[in-house]
Amino acid sequence: MQSTNVLLKKIVRSSVLPFAAQHGMKKDLFPLSRTLSLSLCLKQDNSSSPSEKLDLDAWKKVMKSGLQEEVSETVSEHKELSTLAAAREILEMWRLAGRSVPENISEEQLKTFMECPSKSAKKKYLKYLHLKELYKKNDKRKMDEKRERKQEAQKQASETDETKRSSLVCLWANAMDKAYSWRAAQAMIFGQPLVFDMSYEKDMSVREVANTVRQIVLSEGCNRRSVDPFHVHFCNLKDDSLYHKEFIKHYREAWGKLLITATDQCYTDIFPKDKLVYLTADSPKVMKTFDHNKIYIVGSMVDKSIKTGVSLARAKRLGLETAALPLEKYLLWNSGAKNLTLDQMMHILLTLKDTGDWKKALEFVPKRKYCGFVSKPVHELKKTLNLINTLKLGKRQEEVRRQFAKNYSKKLMQK
């Protein structure tokens, strides 16, 4: 039986299939030959197991469905490719027409462009991509120019004259560094102490502590470069605290070589209380002159939420004298808190120590916080400001004149 099946297959392949191929009947005849061979196999199988039957119709349906899915996938891919190509041609035409269209556009950007609901939305999206491309080109051009300038500077520095100058600059920097260190060492023995209170770690976040330490580092550098520096004390500085960790991050190996005094003791245990003055913006007492015999304390705190009264409450608990800078006396202050950064406080105190001139010292206050320096007494300036405010509010001119006449008559009576 097997030999007959083999012979039938050979006959079909040798005779029927070439004939069908010549007359264009291969597609129709091939299933018939397949059914013949399958029928013989089925007969042989039926002889052994008559209960098992092969459903050819179901098998054909499965094969046809698989072919249809493959064809639909290929058609959808071709359609998508054709729409993308058409969109690229439209963009090229718009570019030639002089519209703001990016030179290079990815497939994802092209798809989002096609998904835009209206023509104006498409134009806006293309303009956004065009501007983004221009910004990138501009940044790249700037980076290339910067790299070229750096290379030119390196070439110039490689010459003999530049090397001589750089060596002189290094010698000068080393000499100045030694001079600054000598002044700081003298200040540690003979200088006026200035205390930074490091007891506000619980009142700040990690970011605020980092900003505080950054400002203290700037203050220490400013003090070190001054003509007559302070003897800086970091009091209430605990080991393994956030302050200590941030200081080590900034100074690294130089932390142990700083010409300052860092201690975990409170300033009341080191200095007598009658010499201590706590500088705080919340103090009711205004500082009139700089006293070289006093020891000023600055709270090491940077608070974004402006927590008022924290340093004043601490000074009152310790029974210390407090003072505030006379900002309103010398500056026409704008609306806002009168809190300054720690490096600004250091500049002001150093200038007061050297010159005693408040106007020169308060030049380190940021100019955005005040309109200008006060040239008249404060009560007269307040009157003029009140008049300006009444004019802004739109009151009648007669009422303003009456008010001005009353104030002027009072002024004459006082004289």
Short mmCIF file of C-alpha atoms in Angstrom, two decimals:
data_model
loop_
_atom_site.label_atom_id
_atom_site.label_comp_id
_atom_site.label_asym_id
_atom_site.label_seq_id
_atom_site.Cartn_x
_atom_site.Cartn_y
_atom_site.Cartn_z
CA MET A 1 0.00 0.00 0.00
CA GLN A 2 2.80 2.38 0.79
CA SER A 3 4.51 1.66 -2.51
CA THR A 4 1.31 2.52 -4.41
CA ASN A 5 1.06 5.87 -2.59
CA VAL A 6 4.62 6.73 -3.51
CA LEU A 7 3.95 5.83 -7.16
CA LEU A 8 0.80 7.97 -7.26
CA LYS A 9 2.71 10.97 -5.85
CA LYS A 10 5.45 10.59 -8.47
CA ILE A 11 2.90 10.35 -11.28
CA VAL A 12 1.10 13.48 -10.09
CA ARG A 13 4.32 15.44 -9.78
CA SER A 14 5.75 14.30 -13.12
CA SER A 15 2.64 14.56 -15.30
CA VAL A 16 -0.15 16.64 -13.80
CA LEU A 17 1.85 19.51 -12.31
CA PRO A 18 3.91 20.42 -15.45
CA PHE A 19 0.74 20.29 -17.53
CA ALA A 20 -1.05 22.59 -15.14
CA ALA A 21 1.91 24.95 -15.01
CA GLN A 22 1.89 25.30 -18.80
CA HIS A 23 -1.85 26.10 -18.93
CA GLY A 24 -1.99 28.28 -15.78
CA MET A 25 -3.89 25.76 -13.70
CA LYS A 26 -1.34 25.10 -10.97
CA LYS A 27 -3.21 26.98 -8.26
CA ASP A 28 -6.46 25.14 -8.90
CA LEU A 29 -4.94 21.75 -9.41
CA PHE A 30 -2.55 21.74 -6.50
CA PRO A 31 -5.27 21.39 -3.83
CA LEU A 32 -6.80 18.54 -5.86
CA SER A 33 -3.54 16.63 -5.95
CA ARG A 34 -3.12 17.27 -2.28
CA THR A 35 -6.61 15.91 -1.56
CA LEU A 36 -5.85 12.80 -3.62
CA SER A 37 -2.76 12.03 -1.66
CA LEU A 38 -4.55 12.81 1.57
CA SER A 39 -7.47 10.57 0.60
CA LEU A 40 -5.14 7.63 0.13
CA CYS A 41 -3.54 8.32 3.48
CA LEU A 42 -6.99 8.62 5.03
CA LYS A 43 -7.99 5.31 3.60
CA GLN A 44 -4.91 3.72 5.07
CA ASP A 45 -5.60 5.45 8.40
CA ASN A 46 -9.25 4.42 8.31
CA SER A 47 -8.21 0.87 7.98
CA SER A 48 -6.24 1.12 11.18
CA SER A 49 -8.45 3.65 13.10
CA PRO A 50 -11.78 4.36 11.38
CA SER A 51 -13.01 6.74 14.13
CA GLU A 52 -10.39 9.51 13.35
CA LYS A 53 -11.32 11.93 10.46
CA LEU A 54 -9.53 15.01 9.14
CA ASP A 55 -11.70 18.10 8.59
CA LEU A 56 -10.25 19.67 5.44
CA ASP A 57 -12.70 22.58 5.40
CA ALA A 58 -11.70 23.73 8.87
CA TRP A 59 -8.02 23.45 7.93
CA LYS A 60 -8.63 25.58 4.82
CA LYS A 61 -10.41 28.24 6.89
CA VAL A 62 -7.49 28.45 9.31
CA MET A 63 -4.98 28.80 6.49
CA LYS A 64 -7.08 31.46 4.73
CA SER A 65 -7.52 33.49 7.94
CA GLY A 66 -3.72 33.46 8.54
CA LEU A 67 -3.08 34.64 4.99
CA GLN A 68 -5.69 37.40 5.34
CA GLU A 69 -4.10 38.66 8.56
CA GLU A 70 -0.66 38.76 6.97
CA VAL A 71 -2.03 40.60 3.95
CA SER A 72 -3.91 43.14 6.15
CA GLU A 73 -0.73 43.80 8.19
CA THR A 74 1.35 44.37 5.08
CA VAL A 75 -1.33 46.64 3.59
CA SER A 76 -1.53 48.72 6.80
CA GLU A 77 2.26 49.04 6.88
CA HIS A 78 2.28 50.16 3.23
CA LYS A 79 -0.48 52.69 3.94
CA GLU A 80 1.39 54.10 6.96
CA LEU A 81 4.62 54.38 4.97
CA SER A 82 2.80 56.09 2.12
CA THR A 83 1.15 58.64 4.48
CA LEU A 84 4.49 59.39 6.16
CA ALA A 85 6.11 59.91 2.76
CA ALA A 86 3.27 62.22 1.72
CA ALA A 87 3.64 64.20 4.93
CA ARG A 88 7.39 64.56 4.32
CA GLU A 89 6.70 65.84 0.79
CA ILE A 90 4.26 68.41 2.20
CA LEU A 91 6.87 69.57 4.70
CA GLU A 92 9.46 69.88 1.94
CA MET A 93 7.04 71.99 -0.11
CA TRP A 94 6.36 74.25 2.89
CA ARG A 95 10.09 74.62 3.47
CA LEU A 96 10.63 75.66 -0.14
CA ALA A 97 7.75 78.10 0.22
CA GLY A 98 9.62 79.83 3.06
CA ARG A 99 7.60 78.68 6.03
CA SER A 100 9.13 77.90 9.42
CA VAL A 101 9.66 74.15 9.08
CA PRO A 102 12.43 72.12 10.79
CA GLU A 103 15.12 70.63 8.58
CA ASN A 104 15.27 67.29 10.39
CA ILE A 105 12.12 65.65 11.75
CA SER A 106 11.78 62.20 13.28
CA GLU A 107 9.01 59.68 12.63
CA GLU A 108 7.42 60.28 16.04
CA GLN A 109 7.33 64.03 15.44
CA LEU A 110 5.89 63.40 11.98
CA LYS A 111 3.15 61.20 13.46
CA THR A 112 2.26 63.86 16.04
CA PHE A 113 2.20 66.41 13.20
CA MET A 114 -0.27 64.22 11.27
CA GLU A 115 -2.42 63.77 14.40
CA CYS A 116 -2.89 67.52 14.85
CA PRO A 117 -6.60 68.36 14.56
CA SER A 118 -6.35 71.52 12.43
CA LYS A 119 -4.03 73.27 10.02
CA SER A 120 -3.23 76.05 12.48
CA ALA A 121 -2.25 73.46 15.10
CA LYS A 122 0.06 71.83 12.55
CA LYS A 123 1.67 75.19 11.76
CA LYS A 124 2.18 75.95 15.47
CA TYR A 125 3.73 72.53 16.07
CA LEU A 126 6.10 72.97 13.12
CA LYS A 127 7.04 76.45 14.33
CA TYR A 128 7.79 75.02 17.78
CA LEU A 129 10.03 72.32 16.26
CA HIS A 130 11.72 74.94 14.05
CA LEU A 131 12.51 77.21 17.02
CA LYS A 132 13.74 74.25 19.04
CA GLU A 133 16.09 73.31 16.20
CA LEU A 134 17.35 76.89 15.95
CA TYR A 135 18.04 77.03 19.71
CA LYS A 136 19.99 73.78 19.49
CA LYS A 137 22.04 75.11 16.56
CA ASN A 138 22.70 78.35 18.42
CA ASP A 139 23.83 76.50 21.56
CA LYS A 140 26.08 74.29 19.48
CA ARG A 141 27.57 77.31 17.74
CA LYS A 142 28.22 79.01 21.09
CA MET A 143 29.85 75.86 22.45
CA ASP A 144 32.07 75.63 19.36
CA GLU A 145 33.06 79.29 19.69
CA LYS A 146 33.78 78.81 23.37
CA ARG A 147 35.90 75.75 22.59
CA GLU A 148 37.81 77.69 19.94
CA ARG A 149 38.43 80.59 22.32
CA LYS A 150 39.62 78.16 24.98
CA GLN A 151 42.00 76.53 22.53
CA GLU A 152 43.34 79.90 21.46
CA ALA A 153 43.85 80.91 25.08
CA GLN A 154 45.68 77.67 25.74
CA LYS A 155 47.90 78.27 22.72
CA GLN A 156 48.69 81.76 23.90
CA ALA A 157 49.34 80.51 27.42
CA SER A 158 51.77 77.93 26.01
CA GLU A 159 54.06 80.70 24.78
CA THR A 160 57.02 81.80 26.83
CA ASP A 161 55.67 85.22 27.79
CA GLU A 162 52.46 83.77 29.09
CA THR A 163 54.28 81.15 31.10
CA LYS A 164 56.38 83.88 32.69
CA ARG A 165 53.29 85.89 33.52
CA SER A 166 51.51 82.89 34.93
CA SER A 167 54.50 82.10 37.11
CA LEU A 168 54.48 85.69 38.36
CA VAL A 169 50.74 85.44 39.05
CA CYS A 170 51.26 82.21 40.96
CA LEU A 171 54.05 83.79 43.01
CA TRP A 172 51.84 86.81 43.71
CA ALA A 173 48.89 84.57 44.70
CA ASN A 174 51.10 82.52 47.03
CA ALA A 175 52.49 85.68 48.62
CA MET A 176 49.00 87.14 49.13
CA ASP A 177 47.76 83.85 50.54
CA LYS A 178 50.56 83.90 53.08
CA ALA A 179 49.76 87.53 53.96
CA TYR A 180 46.05 86.70 54.44
CA SER A 181 46.95 83.72 56.60
CA TRP A 182 49.26 85.88 58.70
CA ARG A 183 46.47 88.44 59.26
CA ALA A 184 43.99 85.71 60.22
CA ALA A 185 46.54 84.20 62.64
CA GLN A 186 47.07 87.61 64.23
CA ALA A 187 43.29 88.07 64.50
CA MET A 188 43.03 84.78 66.39
CA ILE A 189 45.32 86.27 69.05
CA PHE A 190 44.57 90.00 69.05
CA GLY A 191 41.44 90.45 66.90
CA GLN A 192 37.85 91.23 67.87
CA PRO A 193 35.75 88.04 68.14
CA LEU A 194 32.71 87.50 65.91
CA VAL A 195 30.41 84.58 66.75
CA PHE A 196 28.29 82.48 64.36
CA ASP A 197 25.55 80.71 66.33
CA MET A 198 25.13 77.14 64.97
CA SER A 199 22.12 76.16 67.07
CA TYR A 200 19.39 76.50 64.41
CA GLU A 201 19.71 73.13 62.70
CA LYS A 202 16.29 71.96 63.94
CA ASP A 203 14.58 75.08 62.57
CA MET A 204 15.78 74.49 58.98
CA SER A 205 15.54 71.90 56.26
CA VAL A 206 18.57 70.16 54.73
CA ARG A 207 18.56 72.54 51.78
CA GLU A 208 18.43 75.60 54.04
CA VAL A 209 21.37 74.26 56.11
CA ALA A 210 23.36 73.83 52.89
CA ASN A 211 22.58 77.44 51.87
CA THR A 212 23.59 78.64 55.34
CA VAL A 213 26.96 76.90 55.18
CA ARG A 214 27.54 78.28 51.68
CA GLN A 215 26.98 81.81 52.95
CA ILE A 216 29.26 81.20 55.96
CA VAL A 217 32.01 79.99 53.60
CA LEU A 218 31.69 83.23 51.63
CA SER A 219 31.78 85.19 54.90
CA GLU A 220 34.94 83.41 56.05
CA GLY A 221 36.69 84.14 52.74
CA CYS A 222 35.66 87.82 52.89
CA ASN A 223 36.90 88.10 56.48
CA ARG A 224 40.20 86.43 55.59
CA ARG A 225 40.87 88.90 52.75
CA SER A 226 40.06 92.00 54.82
CA VAL A 227 42.64 94.41 56.24
CA ASP A 228 41.63 93.88 59.87
CA PRO A 229 39.77 90.54 60.09
CA PHE A 230 37.61 89.24 62.92
CA HIS A 231 38.45 86.23 65.04
CA VAL A 232 35.61 84.03 63.81
CA HIS A 233 34.01 81.59 66.27
CA PHE A 234 31.67 78.76 65.22
CA CYS A 235 29.83 78.06 68.49
CA ASN A 236 27.35 75.23 69.22
CA LEU A 237 28.85 73.26 66.31
CA LYS A 238 28.28 69.57 67.07
CA ASP A 239 30.27 66.77 65.48
CA ASP A 240 28.40 64.76 62.79
CA SER A 241 25.74 67.49 62.56
CA LEU A 242 24.40 68.78 59.24
CA TYR A 243 26.48 71.94 59.65
CA HIS A 244 29.63 69.88 60.19
CA LYS A 245 28.96 67.60 57.20
CA GLU A 246 28.36 70.55 54.89
CA PHE A 247 31.55 72.27 56.09
CA ILE A 248 33.56 69.13 55.29
CA LYS A 249 31.95 68.99 51.84
CA HIS A 250 33.08 72.56 51.10
CA TYR A 251 36.50 72.66 52.76
CA ARG A 252 37.52 68.94 52.55
CA GLU A 253 41.13 68.61 53.76
CA ALA A 254 41.37 72.36 54.51
CA TRP A 255 38.75 72.14 57.28
CA GLY A 256 41.35 71.25 59.89
CA LYS A 257 43.68 74.07 58.71
CA LEU A 258 41.20 76.96 58.91
CA LEU A 259 42.29 79.88 61.07
CA ILE A 260 39.02 79.97 63.01
CA THR A 261 37.72 78.59 66.31
CA ALA A 262 35.12 75.82 66.00
CA THR A 263 33.62 74.54 69.25
CA ASP A 264 30.54 72.74 70.53
CA GLN A 265 30.35 75.08 73.55
CA CYS A 266 27.87 77.94 73.82
CA TYR A 267 29.18 81.51 73.52
CA THR A 268 27.86 82.30 77.00
CA ASP A 269 30.35 79.74 78.37
CA ILE A 270 33.30 81.33 76.54
CA PHE A 271 32.63 85.10 76.77
CA PRO A 272 31.13 87.29 79.51
CA LYS A 273 27.43 88.08 78.96
CA ASP A 274 27.83 91.84 79.37
CA LYS A 275 30.00 91.97 76.25
CA LEU A 276 27.73 89.89 74.03
CA VAL A 277 25.32 91.58 71.57
CA TYR A 278 22.98 89.43 69.46
CA LEU A 279 22.32 90.98 66.02
CA THR A 280 18.78 90.24 64.90
CA ALA A 281 16.34 92.06 62.60
CA ASP A 282 13.51 91.52 65.15
CA SER A 283 15.22 93.49 67.92
CA PRO A 284 13.43 96.67 69.13
CA LYS A 285 16.79 98.30 69.88
CA VAL A 286 18.57 99.91 66.92
CA MET A 287 22.36 99.81 66.68
CA LYS A 288 23.74 103.37 66.54
CA THR A 289 27.51 102.88 66.42
CA PHE A 290 29.91 99.98 66.08
CA ASP A 291 31.52 99.12 69.42
CA HIS A 292 34.99 97.55 69.16
CA ASN A 293 34.76 96.23 72.72
CA LYS A 294 31.57 94.24 72.12
CA ILE A 295 31.32 90.69 70.78
CA TYR A 296 28.63 90.49 68.12
CA ILE A 297 26.67 87.28 67.49
CA VAL A 298 25.11 86.41 64.13
CA GLY A 299 22.49 83.66 63.90
CA SER A 300 23.51 81.05 61.30
CA MET A 301 20.07 80.63 59.81
CA VAL A 302 18.61 80.90 56.32
CA ASP A 303 14.82 80.53 56.32
CA LYS A 304 12.79 80.70 53.14
CA SER A 305 9.55 81.05 55.11
CA ILE A 306 10.99 83.98 57.19
CA LYS A 307 10.38 82.73 60.71
CA THR A 308 10.29 85.94 62.72
CA GLY A 309 11.36 86.10 66.33
CA VAL A 310 13.41 82.88 66.53
CA SER A 311 16.80 84.51 67.16
CA LEU A 312 15.25 87.21 69.37
CA ALA A 313 13.58 84.57 71.55
CA ARG A 314 16.89 82.69 71.87
CA ALA A 315 18.74 85.87 72.91
CA LYS A 316 16.04 86.66 75.50
CA ARG A 317 16.22 83.16 76.97
CA LEU A 318 19.96 83.58 77.42
CA GLY A 319 19.55 87.10 78.81
CA LEU A 320 21.65 88.80 76.14
CA GLU A 321 21.56 92.29 74.70
CA THR A 322 20.10 92.55 71.19
CA ALA A 323 20.45 95.07 68.38
CA ALA A 324 19.21 95.59 64.81
CA LEU A 325 20.87 97.44 61.95
CA PRO A 326 19.51 100.99 61.36
CA LEU A 327 18.19 100.22 57.90
CA GLU A 328 15.18 102.58 58.03
CA LYS A 329 17.30 105.42 59.34
CA TYR A 330 19.65 105.43 56.34
CA LEU A 331 17.65 103.66 53.62
CA LEU A 332 14.27 104.37 52.05
CA TRP A 333 13.09 100.79 52.52
CA ASN A 334 10.66 99.02 50.22
CA SER A 335 8.01 96.60 51.43
CA GLY A 336 9.54 93.33 52.61
CA ALA A 337 11.51 91.69 55.39
CA LYS A 338 14.73 93.28 56.61
CA ASN A 339 16.66 90.01 56.68
CA LEU A 340 20.12 89.99 55.08
CA THR A 341 22.38 87.11 54.09
CA LEU A 342 25.32 86.13 56.27
CA ASP A 343 27.96 87.27 53.78
CA GLN A 344 26.21 90.66 53.47
CA MET A 345 26.29 90.97 57.26
CA MET A 346 30.01 90.18 57.24
CA HIS A 347 30.69 92.89 54.62
CA ILE A 348 28.70 95.44 56.63
CA LEU A 349 30.41 94.63 59.93
CA LEU A 350 33.89 94.69 58.38
CA THR A 351 33.21 98.09 56.77
CA LEU A 352 31.87 99.46 60.05
CA LYS A 353 34.92 98.14 61.86
CA ASP A 354 37.32 99.77 59.39
CA THR A 355 35.54 103.09 58.67
CA GLY A 356 32.55 103.52 61.01
CA ASP A 357 30.57 104.96 58.08
CA TRP A 358 27.02 103.60 57.95
CA LYS A 359 26.33 104.80 54.42
CA LYS A 360 29.42 103.10 53.11
CA ALA A 361 28.61 99.93 55.03
CA LEU A 362 24.97 99.76 53.95
CA GLU A 363 25.97 99.85 50.28
CA PHE A 364 26.26 96.06 50.59
CA VAL A 365 22.47 95.81 51.10
CA PRO A 366 20.88 94.61 47.81
CA LYS A 367 19.54 97.56 45.83
CA ARG A 368 16.27 95.78 45.09
CA LYS A 369 15.32 96.16 48.77
CA TYR A 370 15.44 99.97 48.99
CA CYS A 371 14.77 103.01 46.81
CA GLY A 372 17.78 105.03 47.89
CA PHE A 373 19.61 106.60 50.81
CA VAL A 374 17.74 108.93 53.12
CA SER A 375 18.80 112.58 52.64
CA LYS A 376 16.08 114.12 54.89
CA PRO A 377 14.73 113.25 58.34
CA VAL A 378 12.47 110.23 58.40
CA HIS A 379 9.26 112.03 59.52
CA GLU A 380 9.45 114.45 56.56
CA LEU A 381 9.95 111.58 54.14
CA LYS A 382 6.93 109.81 55.61
CA LYS A 383 4.79 112.90 55.01
CA THR A 384 5.88 113.14 51.39
CA LEU A 385 5.19 109.44 50.92
CA ASN A 386 1.71 109.87 52.41
CA LEU A 387 1.02 112.70 49.98
CA ILE A 388 2.18 110.58 47.08
CA ASN A 389 -0.09 107.76 48.20
CA THR A 390 -3.09 110.10 48.47
CA LEU A 391 -2.44 111.35 44.94
CA LYS A 392 -2.24 107.77 43.70
CA LEU A 393 -5.56 106.95 45.37
CA GLY A 394 -7.22 109.78 43.40
CA LYS A 395 -8.37 112.17 46.17
CA ARG A 396 -9.38 115.70 45.34
CA GLN A 397 -6.74 118.39 44.99
CA GLU A 398 -8.39 120.64 47.58
CA GLU A 399 -8.18 117.98 50.30
CA VAL A 400 -4.55 117.36 49.45
CA ARG A 401 -3.81 121.09 49.62
CA ARG A 402 -5.54 121.41 52.97
CA GLN A 403 -3.57 118.52 54.39
CA PHE A 404 -0.34 119.97 53.06
CA ALA A 405 -1.20 123.41 54.54
CA LYS A 406 -1.89 121.89 57.96
CA ASN A 407 1.42 120.02 57.95
CA TYR A 408 3.28 123.14 56.78
CA SER A 409 1.72 125.33 59.47
CA LYS A 410 2.61 122.80 62.17
CA LYS A 411 6.17 122.76 60.86
CA LEU A 412 6.35 126.59 61.08
CA MET A 413 4.97 126.56 64.63
CA GLN A 414 7.63 124.05 65.66
CA LYS A 415 10.32 126.35 64.31
#
